[in-house]
Tab-separated table of C-alpha atoms and ligand atoms in Angstrom:
chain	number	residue	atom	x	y	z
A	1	UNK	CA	102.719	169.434	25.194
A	2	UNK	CA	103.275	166.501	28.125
A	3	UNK	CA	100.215	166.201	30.582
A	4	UNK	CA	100.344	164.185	33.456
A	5	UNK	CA	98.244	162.119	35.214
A	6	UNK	CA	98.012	161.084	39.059
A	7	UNK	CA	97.924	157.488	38.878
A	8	UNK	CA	94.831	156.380	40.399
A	9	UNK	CA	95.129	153.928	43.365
A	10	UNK	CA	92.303	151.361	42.074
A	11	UNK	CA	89.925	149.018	44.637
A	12	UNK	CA	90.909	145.863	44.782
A	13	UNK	CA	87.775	143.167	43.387
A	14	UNK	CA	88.106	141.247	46.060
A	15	UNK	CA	89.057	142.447	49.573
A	16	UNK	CA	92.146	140.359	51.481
A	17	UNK	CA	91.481	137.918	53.304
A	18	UNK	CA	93.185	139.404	56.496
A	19	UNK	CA	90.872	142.373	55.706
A	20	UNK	CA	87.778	139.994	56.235
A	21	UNK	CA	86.991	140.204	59.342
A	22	UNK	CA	83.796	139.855	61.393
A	23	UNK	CA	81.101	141.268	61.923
A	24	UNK	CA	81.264	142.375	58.091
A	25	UNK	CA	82.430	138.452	56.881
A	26	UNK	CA	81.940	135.029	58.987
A	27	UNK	CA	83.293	131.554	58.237
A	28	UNK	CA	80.456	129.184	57.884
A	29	UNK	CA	80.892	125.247	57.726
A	30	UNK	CA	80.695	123.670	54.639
A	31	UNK	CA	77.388	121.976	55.176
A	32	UNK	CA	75.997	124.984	56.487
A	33	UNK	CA	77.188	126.318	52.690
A	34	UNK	CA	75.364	123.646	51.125
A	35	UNK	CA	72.392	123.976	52.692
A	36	UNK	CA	72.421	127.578	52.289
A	37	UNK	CA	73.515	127.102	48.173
A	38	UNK	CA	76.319	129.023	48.501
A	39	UNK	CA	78.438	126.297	47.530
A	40	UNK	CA	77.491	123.493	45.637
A	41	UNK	CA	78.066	119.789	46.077
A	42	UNK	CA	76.270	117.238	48.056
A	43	UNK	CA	76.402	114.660	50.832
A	44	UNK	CA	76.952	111.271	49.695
A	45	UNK	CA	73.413	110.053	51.384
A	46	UNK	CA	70.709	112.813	50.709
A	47	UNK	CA	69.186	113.932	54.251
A	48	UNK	CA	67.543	117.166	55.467
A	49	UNK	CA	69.641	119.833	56.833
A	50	UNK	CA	68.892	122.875	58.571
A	51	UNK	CA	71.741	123.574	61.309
A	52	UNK	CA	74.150	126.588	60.381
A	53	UNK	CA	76.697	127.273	62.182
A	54	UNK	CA	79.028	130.643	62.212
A	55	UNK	CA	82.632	130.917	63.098
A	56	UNK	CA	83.948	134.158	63.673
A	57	UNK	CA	86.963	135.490	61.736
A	58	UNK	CA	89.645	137.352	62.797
A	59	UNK	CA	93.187	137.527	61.243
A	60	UNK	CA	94.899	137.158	64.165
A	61	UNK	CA	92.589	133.878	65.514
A	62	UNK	CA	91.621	132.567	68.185
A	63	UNK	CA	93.774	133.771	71.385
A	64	UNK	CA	93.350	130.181	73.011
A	65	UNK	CA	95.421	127.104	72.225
A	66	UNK	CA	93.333	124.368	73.405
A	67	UNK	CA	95.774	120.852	72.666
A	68	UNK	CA	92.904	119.330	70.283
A	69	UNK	CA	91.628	122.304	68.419
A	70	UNK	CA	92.405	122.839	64.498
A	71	UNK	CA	92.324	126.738	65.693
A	72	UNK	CA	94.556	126.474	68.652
A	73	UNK	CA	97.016	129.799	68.620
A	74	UNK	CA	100.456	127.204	68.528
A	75	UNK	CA	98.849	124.656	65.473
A	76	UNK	CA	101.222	126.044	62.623
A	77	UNK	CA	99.729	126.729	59.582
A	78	UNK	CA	98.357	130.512	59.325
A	79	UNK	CA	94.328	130.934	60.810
A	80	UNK	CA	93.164	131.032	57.184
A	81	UNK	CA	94.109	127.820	56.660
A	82	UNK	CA	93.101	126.020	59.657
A	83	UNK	CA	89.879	124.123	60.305
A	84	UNK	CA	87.558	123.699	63.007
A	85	UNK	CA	86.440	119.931	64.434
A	86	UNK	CA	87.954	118.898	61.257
A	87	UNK	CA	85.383	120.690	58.609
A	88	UNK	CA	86.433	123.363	56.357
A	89	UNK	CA	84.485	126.891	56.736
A	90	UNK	CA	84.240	128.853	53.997
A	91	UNK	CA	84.712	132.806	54.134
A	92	UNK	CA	81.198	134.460	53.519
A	93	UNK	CA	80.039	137.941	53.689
A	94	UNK	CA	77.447	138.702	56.581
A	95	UNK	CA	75.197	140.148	54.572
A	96	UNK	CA	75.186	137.875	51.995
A	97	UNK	CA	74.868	134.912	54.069
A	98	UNK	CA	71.671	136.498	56.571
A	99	UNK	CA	70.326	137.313	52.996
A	100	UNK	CA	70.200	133.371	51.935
A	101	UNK	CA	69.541	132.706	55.565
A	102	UNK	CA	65.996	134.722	54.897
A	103	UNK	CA	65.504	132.741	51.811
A	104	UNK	CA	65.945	129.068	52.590
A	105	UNK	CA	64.380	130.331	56.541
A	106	UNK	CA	61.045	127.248	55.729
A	107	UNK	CA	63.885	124.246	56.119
A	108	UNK	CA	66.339	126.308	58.923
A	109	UNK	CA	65.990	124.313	62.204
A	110	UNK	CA	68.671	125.835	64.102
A	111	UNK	CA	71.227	128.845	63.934
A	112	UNK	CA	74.637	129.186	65.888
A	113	UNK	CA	77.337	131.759	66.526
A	114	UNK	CA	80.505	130.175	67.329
A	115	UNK	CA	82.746	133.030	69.475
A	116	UNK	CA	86.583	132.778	69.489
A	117	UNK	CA	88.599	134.107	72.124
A	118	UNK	CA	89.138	137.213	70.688
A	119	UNK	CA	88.906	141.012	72.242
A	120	UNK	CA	86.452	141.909	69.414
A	121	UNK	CA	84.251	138.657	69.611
A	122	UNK	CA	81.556	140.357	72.350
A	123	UNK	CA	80.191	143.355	70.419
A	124	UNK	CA	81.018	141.237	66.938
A	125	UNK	CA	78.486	138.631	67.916
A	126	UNK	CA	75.727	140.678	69.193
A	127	UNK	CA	76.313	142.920	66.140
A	128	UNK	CA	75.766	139.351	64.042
A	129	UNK	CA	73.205	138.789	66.125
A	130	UNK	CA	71.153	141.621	65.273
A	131	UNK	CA	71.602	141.432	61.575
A	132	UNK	CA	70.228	137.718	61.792
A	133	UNK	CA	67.451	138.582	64.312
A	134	UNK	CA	66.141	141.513	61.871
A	135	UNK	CA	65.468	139.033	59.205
A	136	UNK	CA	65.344	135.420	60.387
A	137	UNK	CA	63.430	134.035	63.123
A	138	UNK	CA	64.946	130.713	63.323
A	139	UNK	CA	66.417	129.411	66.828
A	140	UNK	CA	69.543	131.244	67.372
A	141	UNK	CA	72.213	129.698	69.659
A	142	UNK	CA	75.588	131.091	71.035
A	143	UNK	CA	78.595	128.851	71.491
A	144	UNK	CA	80.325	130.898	73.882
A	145	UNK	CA	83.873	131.924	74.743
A	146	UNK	CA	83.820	132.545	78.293
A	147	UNK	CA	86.811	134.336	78.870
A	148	UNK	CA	84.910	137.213	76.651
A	149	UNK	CA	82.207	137.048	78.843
A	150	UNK	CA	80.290	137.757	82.316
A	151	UNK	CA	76.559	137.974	83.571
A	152	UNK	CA	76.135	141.439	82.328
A	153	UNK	CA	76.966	140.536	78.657
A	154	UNK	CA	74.908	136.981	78.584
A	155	UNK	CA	71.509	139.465	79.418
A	156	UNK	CA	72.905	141.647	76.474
A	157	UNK	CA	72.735	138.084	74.264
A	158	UNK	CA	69.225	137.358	75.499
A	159	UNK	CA	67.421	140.689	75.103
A	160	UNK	CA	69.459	140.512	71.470
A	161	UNK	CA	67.304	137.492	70.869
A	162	UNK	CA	69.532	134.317	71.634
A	163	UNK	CA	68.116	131.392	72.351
A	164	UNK	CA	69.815	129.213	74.215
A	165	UNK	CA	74.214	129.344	75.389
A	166	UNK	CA	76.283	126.944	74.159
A	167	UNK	CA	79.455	126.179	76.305
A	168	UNK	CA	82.588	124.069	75.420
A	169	UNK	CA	83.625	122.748	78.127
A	170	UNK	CA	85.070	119.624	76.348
A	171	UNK	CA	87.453	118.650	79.045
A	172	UNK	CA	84.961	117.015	81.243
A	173	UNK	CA	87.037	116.851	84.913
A	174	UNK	CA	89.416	120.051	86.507
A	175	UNK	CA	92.547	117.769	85.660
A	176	UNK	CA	91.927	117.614	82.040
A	177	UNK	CA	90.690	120.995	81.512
A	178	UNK	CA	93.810	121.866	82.868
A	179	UNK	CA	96.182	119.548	80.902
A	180	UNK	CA	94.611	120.073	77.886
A	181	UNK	CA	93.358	124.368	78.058
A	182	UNK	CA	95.361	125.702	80.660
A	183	UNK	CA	98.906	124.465	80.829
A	184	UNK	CA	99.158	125.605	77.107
A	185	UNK	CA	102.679	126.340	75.065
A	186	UNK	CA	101.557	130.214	74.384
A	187	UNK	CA	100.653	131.075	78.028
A	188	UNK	CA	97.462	132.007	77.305
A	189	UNK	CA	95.493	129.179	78.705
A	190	UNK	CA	91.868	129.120	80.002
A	191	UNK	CA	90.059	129.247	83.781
A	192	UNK	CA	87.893	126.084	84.475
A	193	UNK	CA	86.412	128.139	87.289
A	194	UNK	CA	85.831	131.097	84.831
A	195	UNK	CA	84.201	128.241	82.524
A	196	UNK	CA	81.903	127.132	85.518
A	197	UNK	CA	80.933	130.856	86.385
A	198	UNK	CA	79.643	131.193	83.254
A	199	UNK	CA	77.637	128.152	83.169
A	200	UNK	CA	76.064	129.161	86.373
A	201	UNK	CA	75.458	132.476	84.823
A	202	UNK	CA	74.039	131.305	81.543
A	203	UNK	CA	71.891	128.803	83.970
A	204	UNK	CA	70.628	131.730	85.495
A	205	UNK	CA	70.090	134.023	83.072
A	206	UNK	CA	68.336	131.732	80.263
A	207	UNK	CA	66.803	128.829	82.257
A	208	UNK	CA	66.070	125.891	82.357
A	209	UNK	CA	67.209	123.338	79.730
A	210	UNK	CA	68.259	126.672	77.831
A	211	UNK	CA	71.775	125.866	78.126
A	212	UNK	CA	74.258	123.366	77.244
A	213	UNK	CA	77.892	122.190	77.873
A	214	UNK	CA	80.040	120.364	74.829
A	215	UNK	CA	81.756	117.409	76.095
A	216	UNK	CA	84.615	115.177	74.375
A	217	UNK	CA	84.780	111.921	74.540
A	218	UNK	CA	88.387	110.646	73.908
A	219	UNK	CA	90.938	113.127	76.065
A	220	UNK	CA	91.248	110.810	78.690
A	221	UNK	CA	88.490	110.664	80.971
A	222	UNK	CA	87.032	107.576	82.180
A	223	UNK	CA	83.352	106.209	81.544
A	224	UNK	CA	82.691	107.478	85.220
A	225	UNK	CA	84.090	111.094	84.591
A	226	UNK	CA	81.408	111.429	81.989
A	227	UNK	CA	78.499	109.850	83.438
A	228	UNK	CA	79.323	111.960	86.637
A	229	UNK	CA	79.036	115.121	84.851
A	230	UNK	CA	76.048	114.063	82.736
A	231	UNK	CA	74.255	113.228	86.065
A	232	UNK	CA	75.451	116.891	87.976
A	233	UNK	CA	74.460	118.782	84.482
A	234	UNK	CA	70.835	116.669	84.320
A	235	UNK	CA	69.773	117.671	87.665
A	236	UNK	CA	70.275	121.569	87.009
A	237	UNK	CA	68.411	121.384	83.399
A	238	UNK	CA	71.799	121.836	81.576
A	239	UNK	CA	72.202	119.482	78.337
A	240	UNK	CA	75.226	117.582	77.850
A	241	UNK	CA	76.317	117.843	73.952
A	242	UNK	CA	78.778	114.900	73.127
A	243	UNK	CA	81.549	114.832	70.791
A	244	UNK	CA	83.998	112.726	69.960
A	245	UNK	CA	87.793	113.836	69.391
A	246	UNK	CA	88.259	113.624	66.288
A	247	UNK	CA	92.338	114.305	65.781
A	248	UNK	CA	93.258	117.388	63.455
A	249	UNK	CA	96.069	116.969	61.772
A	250	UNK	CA	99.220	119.124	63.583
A	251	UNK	CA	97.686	119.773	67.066
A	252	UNK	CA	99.195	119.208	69.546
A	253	UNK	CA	96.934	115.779	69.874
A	254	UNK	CA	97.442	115.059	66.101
A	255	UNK	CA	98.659	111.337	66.645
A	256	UNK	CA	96.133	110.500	69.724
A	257	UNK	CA	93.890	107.740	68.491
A	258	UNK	CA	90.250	108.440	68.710
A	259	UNK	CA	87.729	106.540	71.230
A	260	UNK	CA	86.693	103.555	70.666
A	261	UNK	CA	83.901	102.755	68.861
A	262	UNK	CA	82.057	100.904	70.893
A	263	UNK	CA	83.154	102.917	74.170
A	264	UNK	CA	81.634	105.932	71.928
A	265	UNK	CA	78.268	104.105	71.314
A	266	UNK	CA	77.403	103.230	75.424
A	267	UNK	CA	78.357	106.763	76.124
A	268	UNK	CA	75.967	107.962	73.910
A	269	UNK	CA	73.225	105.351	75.112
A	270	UNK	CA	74.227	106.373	78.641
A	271	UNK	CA	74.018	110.103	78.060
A	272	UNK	CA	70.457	109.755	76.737
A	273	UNK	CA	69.385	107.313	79.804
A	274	UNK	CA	70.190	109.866	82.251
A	275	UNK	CA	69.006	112.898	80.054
A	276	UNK	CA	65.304	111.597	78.749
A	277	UNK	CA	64.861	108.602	80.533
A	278	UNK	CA	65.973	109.748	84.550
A	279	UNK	CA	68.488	107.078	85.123
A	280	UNK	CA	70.877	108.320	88.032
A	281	UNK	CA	74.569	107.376	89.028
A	282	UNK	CA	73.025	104.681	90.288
A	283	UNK	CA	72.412	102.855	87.798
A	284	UNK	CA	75.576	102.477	86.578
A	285	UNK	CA	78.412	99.953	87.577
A	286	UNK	CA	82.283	101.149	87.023
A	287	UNK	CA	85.424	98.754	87.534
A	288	UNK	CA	88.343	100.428	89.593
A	289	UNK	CA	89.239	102.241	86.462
A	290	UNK	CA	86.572	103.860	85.979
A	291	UNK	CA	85.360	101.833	82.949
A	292	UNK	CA	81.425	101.243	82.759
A	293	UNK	CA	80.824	97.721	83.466
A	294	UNK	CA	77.093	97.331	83.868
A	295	UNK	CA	73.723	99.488	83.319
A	296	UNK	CA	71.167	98.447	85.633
A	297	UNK	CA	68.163	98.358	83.613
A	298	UNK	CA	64.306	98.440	85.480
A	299	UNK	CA	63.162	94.846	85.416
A	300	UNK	CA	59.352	94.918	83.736
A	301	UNK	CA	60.121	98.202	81.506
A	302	UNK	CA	63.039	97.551	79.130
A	303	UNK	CA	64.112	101.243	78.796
A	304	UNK	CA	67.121	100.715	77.531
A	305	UNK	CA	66.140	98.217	74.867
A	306	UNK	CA	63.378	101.225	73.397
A	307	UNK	CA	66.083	104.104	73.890
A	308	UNK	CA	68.526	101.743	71.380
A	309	UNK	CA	65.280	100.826	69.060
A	310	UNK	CA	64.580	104.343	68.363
A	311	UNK	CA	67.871	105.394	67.109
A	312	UNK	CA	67.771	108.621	68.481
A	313	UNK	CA	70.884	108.322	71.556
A	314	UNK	CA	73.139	107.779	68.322
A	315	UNK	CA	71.547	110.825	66.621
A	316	UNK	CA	73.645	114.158	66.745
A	317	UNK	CA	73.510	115.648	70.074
A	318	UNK	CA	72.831	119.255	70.107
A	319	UNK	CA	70.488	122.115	70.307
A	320	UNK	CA	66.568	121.832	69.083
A	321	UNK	CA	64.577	122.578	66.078
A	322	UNK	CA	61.899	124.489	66.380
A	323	UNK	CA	59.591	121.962	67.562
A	324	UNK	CA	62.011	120.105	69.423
A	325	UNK	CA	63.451	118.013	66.600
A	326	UNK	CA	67.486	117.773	66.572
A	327	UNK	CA	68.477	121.203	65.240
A	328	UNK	CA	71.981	121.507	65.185
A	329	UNK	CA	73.367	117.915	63.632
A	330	UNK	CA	76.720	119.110	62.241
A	331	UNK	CA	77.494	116.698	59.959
A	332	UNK	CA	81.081	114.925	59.836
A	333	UNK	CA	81.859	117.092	62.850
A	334	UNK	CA	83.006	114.055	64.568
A	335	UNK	CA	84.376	111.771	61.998
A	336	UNK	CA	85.447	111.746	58.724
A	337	UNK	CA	83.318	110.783	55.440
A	338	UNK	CA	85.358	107.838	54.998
A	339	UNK	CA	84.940	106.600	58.507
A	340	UNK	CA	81.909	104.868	60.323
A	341	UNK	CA	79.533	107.694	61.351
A	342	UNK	CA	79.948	108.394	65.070
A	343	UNK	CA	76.736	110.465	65.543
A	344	UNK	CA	73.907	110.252	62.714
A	345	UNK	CA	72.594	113.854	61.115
A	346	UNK	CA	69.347	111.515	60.055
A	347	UNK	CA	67.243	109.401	61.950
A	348	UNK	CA	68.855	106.092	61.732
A	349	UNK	CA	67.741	103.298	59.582
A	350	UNK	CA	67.334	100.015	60.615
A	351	UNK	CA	70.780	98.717	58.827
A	352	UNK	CA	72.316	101.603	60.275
A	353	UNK	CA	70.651	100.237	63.642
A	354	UNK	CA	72.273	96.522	63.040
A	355	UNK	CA	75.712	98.250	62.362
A	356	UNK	CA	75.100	100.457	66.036
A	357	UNK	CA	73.905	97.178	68.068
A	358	UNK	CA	77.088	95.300	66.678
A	359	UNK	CA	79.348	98.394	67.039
A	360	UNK	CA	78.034	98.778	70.855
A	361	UNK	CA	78.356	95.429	72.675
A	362	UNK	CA	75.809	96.250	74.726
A	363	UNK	CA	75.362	92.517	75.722
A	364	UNK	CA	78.775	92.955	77.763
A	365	UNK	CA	77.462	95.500	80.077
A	366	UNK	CA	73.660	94.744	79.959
A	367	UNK	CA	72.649	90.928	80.619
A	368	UNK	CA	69.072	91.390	78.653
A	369	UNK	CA	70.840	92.168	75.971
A	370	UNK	CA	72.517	88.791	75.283
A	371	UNK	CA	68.772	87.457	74.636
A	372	UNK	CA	67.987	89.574	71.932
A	373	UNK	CA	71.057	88.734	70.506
A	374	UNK	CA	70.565	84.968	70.155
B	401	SF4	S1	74.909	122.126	69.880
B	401	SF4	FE1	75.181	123.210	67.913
B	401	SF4	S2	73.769	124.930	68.027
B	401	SF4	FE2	74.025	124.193	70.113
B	401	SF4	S3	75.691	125.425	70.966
B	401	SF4	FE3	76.598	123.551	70.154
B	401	SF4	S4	77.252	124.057	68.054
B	401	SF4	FE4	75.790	125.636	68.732
């Protein structure tokens, strides 16, 4: 006698990848991974970490093909594959991760969702959201994408529990946004009004200093371009976040050098004057090229020689701890390991603040400067 058995279709162990999708699985940066233990390894200099930031996944990406970004819809190489401001972001489960999230929650200082442009990103991240907010009470911020969004779905975010709205503008004047996210190869390029009515809305809806706007340094804006926006952001309460382009390898910008170092280093000094110190437009000098050619200091309070002392202008620029410490420091967003840091995750030392007074040249655009230097 024969008998015959149905062969049994068996689970796979481990689900594809194009199966692992949020909300169910997330990419996570690799620091955040660290931090969390759920990889191991370590950063060359030991230093406290608590930002984690979340990427959606989706197997079909991101629907946007922003010139600069490693997850731009025309960078070849399949979404798997790519990175994100250079890092690679490991594939976690949700669960998993709001699980070690809970556990490590004494030395979190700050939580993010990253949204793609995606038709599923919406409900996906207040789904996420709730998971997180059930067991976690650590800050939680959104990095939006706006085209997902309106004013009705930024009120669903805060009564979710978000804290504060992240948007990346990056482009910082209507000409670049446009060059760089709107005339795009796949059609599919971005609204800087749309970008703008969010802000507004986000303004509105969480408050004051409640939301931010990323900004690039290095896609061809002038010194003027930025300090202009840092200025019209200041006076509503919205933080400017700065970057630095950081090429990724294949975009369409692959081969575009970044900005220089010392260009870098007076934006961030000037970003902090006008943010925590109240300097205005006017106290800035530009050449006809809109290169910064003086700060204007007060004359019996040297501001600007304390805001450099401290350290903390060259300090990653992003959302707050708990108490107001820097929360989100992403480290080696904005520059490789090999590579001067451009903003620093720790509190910088004072040979890190000898290589940041050399690396600046402030003396060039700020006469009191040249004294200390002798
Ligand atoms: S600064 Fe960090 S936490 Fe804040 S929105 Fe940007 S990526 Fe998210």
């Amino acid at each position: 006698m024969t008998t015959t058995t149905t062969p049994r279709r068996l689970l796979p162990l481990v689900e594809p990848e194009d199966r692992r999708e949020s909300p169910d699985w997330v990419r996570i940066s690799m620091a955040s991974a660290l931090a969390l233990r759920m990889r191991s390894g370590r950063f060359a200099r030991p230093f406290e970490f608590g930002g984690i930031n979340l990427l959606l996944n989706y197997a079909s990406g991101c629907r946007s093909d922003c010139s600069y970004c490693g997850l731009a819809r025309t960078r070849p190489g399949t979404y798997e594959d790519k990175s994100f401001i250079r890092v690679e972001w490991p594939l976690v489960r949700t669960d998993e991760l709001v699980g070690r999230m809970a556990r490590y929650e004494d030395r979190l200082t700050r939580l993010c969702i990253s949204m793609v442009t995606h038709g599923r990103a919406f409900p996906d991240t207040v789904e996420i959201t709730e998971r997180i907010r059930a067991r976690v009470s650590t800050p939680l911020s959104i990095l939006v994408a706006p085209p997902t969004l309106d004013r009705n779905r930024l009120e669903i975010f805060k009564a979710a529990g978000v804290d504060m709205i992240g948007i990346g503008l990056d482009a910082v004047t209507e000409d670049l946004f446009r060059h760089h996210r709107t005339d795009v190869p796949s059609g599919g390029g971005l609204s800087w009004e749309q970008y703008w009515e969010v802000v507004d809305a986000a303004r509105d809806v969480f408050g004051p200093w409640k939301v931010n706007c990323h900004t690039l340094v290095g896609l061809g804006e002038t010194d003027e371009d930025m300090i202009d926006l840092f200025c019209r952001l200041a006076e509503r309460q919205i933080f400017s976040y700065l970057f630095s382009f950081n090429p990724e390898p294949d975009s369409r910008l692959g081969d575009r050098p970044k900005a220089p170092l010392h260009r870098w280093r007076r934006i961030q000094l000037a970003r902090h004057l006008i943010e925590d110190e109240g300097f205005g437009r006017d106290r800035f000098r530009f050449d006809d090229d809109g290169n910064l050619v003086a700060i204007l200091g007060p004359v019996d309070d040297d501001v600007v020689e304390r805001a450099v002392a401290s350290g903390i202008p060259f300090m990653t620029n992003g959302c707050p701890g708990p108490s107001g410490e820097p929360g989100c420091t992403r480290p080696f967003g904005s520059y490789r390991p090999s590579e001067p840091v451009r903003d620093y995750p720790w509190p910088p030392t004072p040979d890190d603040l000898r290589r940041i007074r050399e690396e600046m040249r402030l003396w060039e655009v700020y006469p009191p400067a040249v004294e200390r230097r002798r």
